[in-house]
Amino acid sequence: MNPKAVQKLSYGVYIVSSKKEGKINGQIANTVFQITSEPPTLAVSINKLNLTHEYIKESRVFTVSVLSKEAPMTLIGNFGFKSGRDIDKFKEVKFRQGVTGAPIVEEKTIAYLECKVIDSIDVITHTVFIGQIIECDTIGEEEPMTYAYYHQIKGGKSPKTAPTYVKEEAKEVKKDRYTCKVCGYIYDPERGDPDSGIKPGTAFEDLPEGWTCPICGASKNEFEKAG
């Protein structure tokens, strides 16, 4: 069986959020899909180890913020590679609370959907929450970010708790590139890091000391030379 076959399926990039006892949290998710149109329902797959899973299970509500192609890696890294048990992910993010009280991300978001859980399916490592849409709207007209665009153009990686995570085989990488030991992000001098103001052509050694991994926020000393 070749697990790479499932990577040919199409996905988007979303921030799924929820609440619990006055607290809020959210995470990056790619497995979000509509099930029915009347009543309008959709499903999300959330890892049981994630704090957002705990919040959805408790409150029985969640929101889905649809990210645009212009969403910076820092925003995706904040919600995808950091834990709400350690930081407040919404501290420096523009958001508002919807009719359910769960947060809606307003930065680089083109649409949102608010749902109440009407059923759930246990799938061993994850739970598929089925929600009825009780409110939704569009915010912008930009193109939505796809998971393929996130990987191929943005150079993003999948966290190990993602439902579509597949361990990547070791492959030869140009020796002027550096790999983040925390999340696997590869810094490519040819590409630079535009989201952080690093121009293409900037060598790793010339990066400012305060520069951090755009995905997980790891410092420069958490990188190692590729190859």
mmCIF file of C-alpha atoms in Angstrom:
data_model
loop_
_atom_site.group_PDB
_atom_site.id
_atom_site.type_symbol
_atom_site.label_atom_id
_atom_site.label_comp_id
_atom_site.label_asym_id
_atom_site.label_seq_id
_atom_site.Cartn_x
_atom_site.Cartn_y
_atom_site.Cartn_z
ATOM 1 C CA MET A 1 0.000 0.000 0.000
ATOM 2 C CA ASN A 2 1.342 3.412 -0.990
ATOM 3 C CA PRO A 3 0.201 6.019 1.592
ATOM 4 C CA LYS A 4 1.124 8.825 -0.808
ATOM 5 C CA ALA A 5 -2.012 8.009 -2.801
ATOM 6 C CA VAL A 6 -4.179 9.771 -0.214
ATOM 7 C CA GLN A 7 -2.118 12.937 -0.706
ATOM 8 C CA LYS A 8 -3.699 13.246 -4.149
ATOM 9 C CA LEU A 9 -7.008 14.158 -2.510
ATOM 10 C CA SER A 10 -7.806 17.879 -2.388
ATOM 11 C CA TYR A 11 -7.951 19.866 0.860
ATOM 12 C CA GLY A 12 -8.131 23.433 2.054
ATOM 13 C CA VAL A 13 -6.466 25.221 4.986
ATOM 14 C CA TYR A 14 -8.727 26.358 7.804
ATOM 15 C CA ILE A 15 -8.630 27.485 11.414
ATOM 16 C CA VAL A 16 -11.104 25.485 13.483
ATOM 17 C CA SER A 17 -11.867 27.115 16.831
ATOM 18 C CA SER A 18 -13.996 26.480 19.893
ATOM 19 C CA LYS A 19 -14.537 27.558 23.495
ATOM 20 C CA LYS A 20 -14.683 26.099 26.989
ATOM 21 C CA GLU A 21 -15.528 27.781 30.307
ATOM 22 C CA GLY A 22 -14.704 31.273 29.067
ATOM 23 C CA LYS A 23 -11.514 30.193 27.279
ATOM 24 C CA ILE A 24 -10.966 29.969 23.521
ATOM 25 C CA ASN A 25 -8.601 28.014 21.301
ATOM 26 C CA GLY A 26 -8.107 27.169 17.661
ATOM 27 C CA GLN A 27 -5.983 25.048 15.363
ATOM 28 C CA ILE A 28 -5.119 24.566 11.725
ATOM 29 C CA ALA A 29 -7.184 21.859 10.028
ATOM 30 C CA ASN A 30 -7.385 20.652 6.461
ATOM 31 C CA THR A 31 -10.085 17.988 6.740
ATOM 32 C CA VAL A 32 -13.242 20.094 6.597
ATOM 33 C CA PHE A 33 -16.007 19.225 4.156
ATOM 34 C CA GLN A 34 -19.703 19.808 3.557
ATOM 35 C CA ILE A 35 -22.021 16.829 4.015
ATOM 36 C CA THR A 36 -25.528 18.109 3.248
ATOM 37 C CA SER A 37 -27.132 21.300 1.966
ATOM 38 C CA GLU A 38 -30.522 21.105 3.714
ATOM 39 C CA PRO A 39 -30.020 21.326 6.580
ATOM 40 C CA PRO A 40 -26.488 22.622 5.897
ATOM 41 C CA THR A 41 -23.974 20.420 7.689
ATOM 42 C CA LEU A 42 -20.244 19.861 7.550
ATOM 43 C CA ALA A 43 -17.640 17.645 9.194
ATOM 44 C CA VAL A 44 -14.231 18.323 10.702
ATOM 45 C CA SER A 45 -11.597 15.798 11.773
ATOM 46 C CA ILE A 46 -9.729 16.741 14.961
ATOM 47 C CA ASN A 47 -6.952 14.829 16.724
ATOM 48 C CA LYS A 48 -7.907 13.704 20.235
ATOM 49 C CA LEU A 49 -4.591 15.005 21.611
ATOM 50 C CA ASN A 50 -5.344 18.577 20.553
ATOM 51 C CA LEU A 51 -6.784 21.118 22.982
ATOM 52 C CA THR A 52 -9.361 22.173 20.394
ATOM 53 C CA HIS A 53 -10.759 18.628 20.500
ATOM 54 C CA GLU A 54 -11.341 18.994 24.231
ATOM 55 C CA TYR A 55 -13.068 22.338 23.735
ATOM 56 C CA ILE A 56 -15.390 21.104 20.958
ATOM 57 C CA LYS A 57 -16.286 17.985 22.896
ATOM 58 C CA GLU A 58 -17.193 20.092 25.933
ATOM 59 C CA SER A 59 -19.011 23.051 24.314
ATOM 60 C CA ARG A 60 -20.479 21.216 21.302
ATOM 61 C CA VAL A 61 -19.780 24.215 19.057
ATOM 62 C CA PHE A 62 -17.019 25.172 16.643
ATOM 63 C CA THR A 63 -16.186 27.721 13.962
ATOM 64 C CA VAL A 64 -14.322 27.322 10.685
ATOM 65 C CA SER A 65 -12.335 30.304 9.359
ATOM 66 C CA VAL A 66 -11.412 29.812 5.690
ATOM 67 C CA LEU A 67 -7.919 31.169 5.007
ATOM 68 C CA SER A 68 -6.912 33.006 1.847
ATOM 69 C CA LYS A 69 -3.821 32.265 -0.242
ATOM 70 C CA GLU A 70 -2.288 35.427 1.237
ATOM 71 C CA ALA A 71 -2.316 34.091 4.796
ATOM 72 C CA PRO A 72 1.267 34.368 6.146
ATOM 73 C CA MET A 73 3.143 31.344 7.410
ATOM 74 C CA THR A 74 3.388 32.992 10.829
ATOM 75 C CA LEU A 75 -0.410 32.837 11.181
ATOM 76 C CA ILE A 76 -0.509 29.203 10.082
ATOM 77 C CA GLY A 77 2.435 28.352 12.339
ATOM 78 C CA ASN A 78 0.781 30.019 15.325
ATOM 79 C CA PHE A 79 -2.329 27.854 15.011
ATOM 80 C CA GLY A 80 -0.691 24.753 13.550
ATOM 81 C CA PHE A 81 2.554 24.161 15.435
ATOM 82 C CA LYS A 82 1.934 25.718 18.847
ATOM 83 C CA SER A 83 -0.248 24.483 21.677
ATOM 84 C CA GLY A 84 -2.991 26.472 23.352
ATOM 85 C CA ARG A 85 -1.881 24.788 26.567
ATOM 86 C CA ASP A 86 1.309 26.867 26.411
ATOM 87 C CA ILE A 87 0.236 30.150 24.791
ATOM 88 C CA ASP A 88 -2.806 32.275 24.002
ATOM 89 C CA LYS A 89 -3.002 31.817 20.232
ATOM 90 C CA PHE A 90 -5.433 34.708 19.885
ATOM 91 C CA LYS A 91 -3.346 37.228 21.825
ATOM 92 C CA GLU A 92 -2.054 39.022 18.726
ATOM 93 C CA VAL A 93 -4.677 37.904 16.221
ATOM 94 C CA LYS A 94 -7.705 39.931 15.124
ATOM 95 C CA PHE A 95 -10.864 37.976 15.891
ATOM 96 C CA ARG A 96 -14.399 38.262 17.108
ATOM 97 C CA GLN A 97 -16.708 35.897 18.906
ATOM 98 C CA GLY A 98 -19.672 34.627 16.927
ATOM 99 C CA VAL A 99 -23.208 33.760 17.951
ATOM 100 C CA THR A 100 -21.963 30.568 19.619
ATOM 101 C CA GLY A 101 -19.269 32.413 21.562
ATOM 102 C CA ALA A 102 -16.537 30.568 19.671
ATOM 103 C CA PRO A 103 -13.927 32.797 17.976
ATOM 104 C CA ILE A 104 -13.849 33.726 14.298
ATOM 105 C CA VAL A 105 -10.421 34.685 12.925
ATOM 106 C CA GLU A 106 -10.673 37.873 10.849
ATOM 107 C CA GLU A 107 -7.071 38.048 9.592
ATOM 108 C CA LYS A 108 -6.615 36.743 6.023
ATOM 109 C CA THR A 109 -9.975 35.010 6.273
ATOM 110 C CA ILE A 110 -12.335 34.982 3.299
ATOM 111 C CA ALA A 111 -15.317 33.239 4.918
ATOM 112 C CA TYR A 112 -16.461 31.712 8.187
ATOM 113 C CA LEU A 113 -18.966 29.106 9.323
ATOM 114 C CA GLU A 114 -20.374 28.590 12.815
ATOM 115 C CA CYS A 115 -21.624 25.154 13.778
ATOM 116 C CA LYS A 116 -23.287 23.270 16.590
ATOM 117 C CA VAL A 117 -22.307 19.618 16.935
ATOM 118 C CA ILE A 118 -25.139 17.224 16.129
ATOM 119 C CA ASP A 119 -23.112 14.020 16.030
ATOM 120 C CA SER A 120 -19.574 12.663 16.227
ATOM 121 C CA ILE A 121 -17.676 9.605 15.031
ATOM 122 C CA ASP A 122 -14.749 8.041 16.872
ATOM 123 C CA VAL A 123 -12.001 7.164 14.386
ATOM 124 C CA ILE A 124 -9.307 5.907 16.780
ATOM 125 C CA THR A 125 -6.814 8.811 16.834
ATOM 126 C CA HIS A 126 -9.322 11.462 15.737
ATOM 127 C CA THR A 127 -12.942 12.419 16.177
ATOM 128 C CA VAL A 128 -15.035 13.510 13.221
ATOM 129 C CA PHE A 129 -17.412 16.160 14.530
ATOM 130 C CA ILE A 130 -20.517 16.689 12.417
ATOM 131 C CA GLY A 131 -21.904 20.175 12.791
ATOM 132 C CA GLN A 132 -25.028 21.936 11.604
ATOM 133 C CA ILE A 133 -24.201 25.386 10.226
ATOM 134 C CA ILE A 134 -26.121 28.021 12.187
ATOM 135 C CA GLU A 135 -24.352 31.107 10.822
ATOM 136 C CA CYS A 136 -21.927 31.826 8.000
ATOM 137 C CA ASP A 137 -20.767 34.662 5.767
ATOM 138 C CA THR A 138 -18.065 35.744 3.339
ATOM 139 C CA ILE A 139 -15.441 38.294 4.384
ATOM 140 C CA GLY A 140 -13.206 38.654 1.328
ATOM 141 C CA GLU A 141 -13.017 37.746 -2.337
ATOM 142 C CA GLU A 142 -9.447 36.382 -2.432
ATOM 143 C CA GLU A 143 -8.733 32.810 -3.479
ATOM 144 C CA PRO A 144 -8.837 30.225 -0.691
ATOM 145 C CA MET A 145 -5.600 28.537 0.261
ATOM 146 C CA THR A 146 -5.381 24.885 -0.691
ATOM 147 C CA TYR A 147 -3.244 22.344 1.138
ATOM 148 C CA ALA A 148 -1.308 21.763 -2.087
ATOM 149 C CA TYR A 149 -0.496 25.491 -2.330
ATOM 150 C CA TYR A 150 0.559 25.509 1.331
ATOM 151 C CA HIS A 151 2.969 22.628 0.718
ATOM 152 C CA GLN A 152 4.272 23.333 -2.774
ATOM 153 C CA ILE A 153 4.372 27.143 -2.871
ATOM 154 C CA LYS A 154 4.606 28.128 0.781
ATOM 155 C CA GLY A 155 6.896 25.230 1.691
ATOM 156 C CA GLY A 156 4.732 24.279 4.660
ATOM 157 C CA LYS A 157 4.780 20.993 6.563
ATOM 158 C CA SER A 158 2.062 18.910 8.204
ATOM 159 C CA PRO A 159 2.050 18.547 12.000
ATOM 160 C CA LYS A 160 2.139 14.956 13.214
ATOM 161 C CA THR A 161 -1.379 15.258 14.633
ATOM 162 C CA ALA A 162 -2.861 16.149 11.216
ATOM 163 C CA PRO A 163 -5.252 13.484 9.867
ATOM 164 C CA THR A 164 -3.379 13.507 6.543
ATOM 165 C CA TYR A 165 0.141 13.359 8.020
ATOM 166 C CA VAL A 166 2.504 11.034 6.152
ATOM 167 C CA LYS A 167 6.120 10.690 7.260
ATOM 168 C CA GLU A 168 8.311 12.061 4.502
ATOM 169 C CA GLU A 169 11.194 10.042 3.143
ATOM 170 C CA ALA A 170 14.651 11.543 3.509
ATOM 171 C CA LYS A 171 15.718 13.216 0.294
ATOM 172 C CA GLU A 172 18.700 15.142 -0.896
ATOM 173 C CA VAL A 173 18.495 18.859 -0.166
ATOM 174 C CA LYS A 174 20.815 21.601 -1.364
ATOM 175 C CA LYS A 175 23.533 22.176 1.212
ATOM 176 C CA ASP A 176 22.905 25.901 1.480
ATOM 177 C CA ARG A 177 19.499 25.146 3.004
ATOM 178 C CA TYR A 178 18.757 24.674 6.691
ATOM 179 C CA THR A 179 16.091 22.515 8.312
ATOM 180 C CA CYS A 180 14.109 23.336 11.460
ATOM 181 C CA LYS A 181 14.592 20.461 13.908
ATOM 182 C CA VAL A 182 11.232 21.205 15.517
ATOM 183 C CA CYS A 183 8.777 21.196 12.593
ATOM 184 C CA GLY A 184 10.824 20.268 9.504
ATOM 185 C CA TYR A 185 10.541 23.626 7.730
ATOM 186 C CA ILE A 186 13.392 24.135 5.244
ATOM 187 C CA TYR A 187 14.865 27.609 4.881
ATOM 188 C CA ASP A 188 15.742 28.159 1.220
ATOM 189 C CA PRO A 189 17.985 31.194 0.513
ATOM 190 C CA GLU A 190 16.620 31.368 -3.028
ATOM 191 C CA ARG A 191 13.132 31.909 -1.651
ATOM 192 C CA GLY A 192 13.966 33.822 1.514
ATOM 193 C CA ASP A 193 11.129 34.458 3.949
ATOM 194 C CA PRO A 194 8.987 37.262 2.462
ATOM 195 C CA ASP A 195 6.381 37.022 5.224
ATOM 196 C CA SER A 196 9.095 38.003 7.734
ATOM 197 C CA GLY A 197 10.719 40.619 5.508
ATOM 198 C CA ILE A 198 13.619 38.391 4.421
ATOM 199 C CA LYS A 199 14.400 38.987 0.761
ATOM 200 C CA PRO A 200 15.196 36.151 -1.690
ATOM 201 C CA GLY A 201 18.948 35.582 -1.895
ATOM 202 C CA THR A 202 19.543 35.980 1.858
ATOM 203 C CA ALA A 203 21.902 33.288 3.169
ATOM 204 C CA PHE A 204 20.965 31.561 6.420
ATOM 205 C CA GLU A 205 24.092 32.978 8.074
ATOM 206 C CA ASP A 206 22.907 36.504 7.235
ATOM 207 C CA LEU A 207 19.500 36.144 8.846
ATOM 208 C CA PRO A 208 18.949 38.507 11.822
ATOM 209 C CA GLU A 209 19.579 36.902 15.205
ATOM 210 C CA GLY A 210 15.962 37.542 16.143
ATOM 211 C CA TRP A 211 14.626 35.664 13.117
ATOM 212 C CA THR A 212 12.521 32.613 13.939
ATOM 213 C CA CYS A 213 11.035 29.729 12.006
ATOM 214 C CA PRO A 214 7.935 31.058 10.218
ATOM 215 C CA ILE A 215 6.087 27.839 10.944
ATOM 216 C CA CYS A 216 6.707 27.013 14.597
ATOM 217 C CA GLY A 217 8.651 30.010 15.923
ATOM 218 C CA ALA A 218 11.858 28.086 16.713
ATOM 219 C CA SER A 219 15.031 30.187 16.954
ATOM 220 C CA LYS A 220 17.972 29.992 14.534
ATOM 221 C CA ASN A 221 19.912 27.665 16.819
ATOM 222 C CA GLU A 222 17.124 25.090 16.365
ATOM 223 C CA PHE A 223 18.098 24.733 12.699
ATOM 224 C CA GLU A 224 20.637 22.363 11.232
ATOM 225 C CA LYS A 225 22.357 22.368 7.867
ATOM 226 C CA ALA A 226 20.598 20.194 5.324
ATOM 227 C CA GLY A 227 22.427 17.148 4.074
#
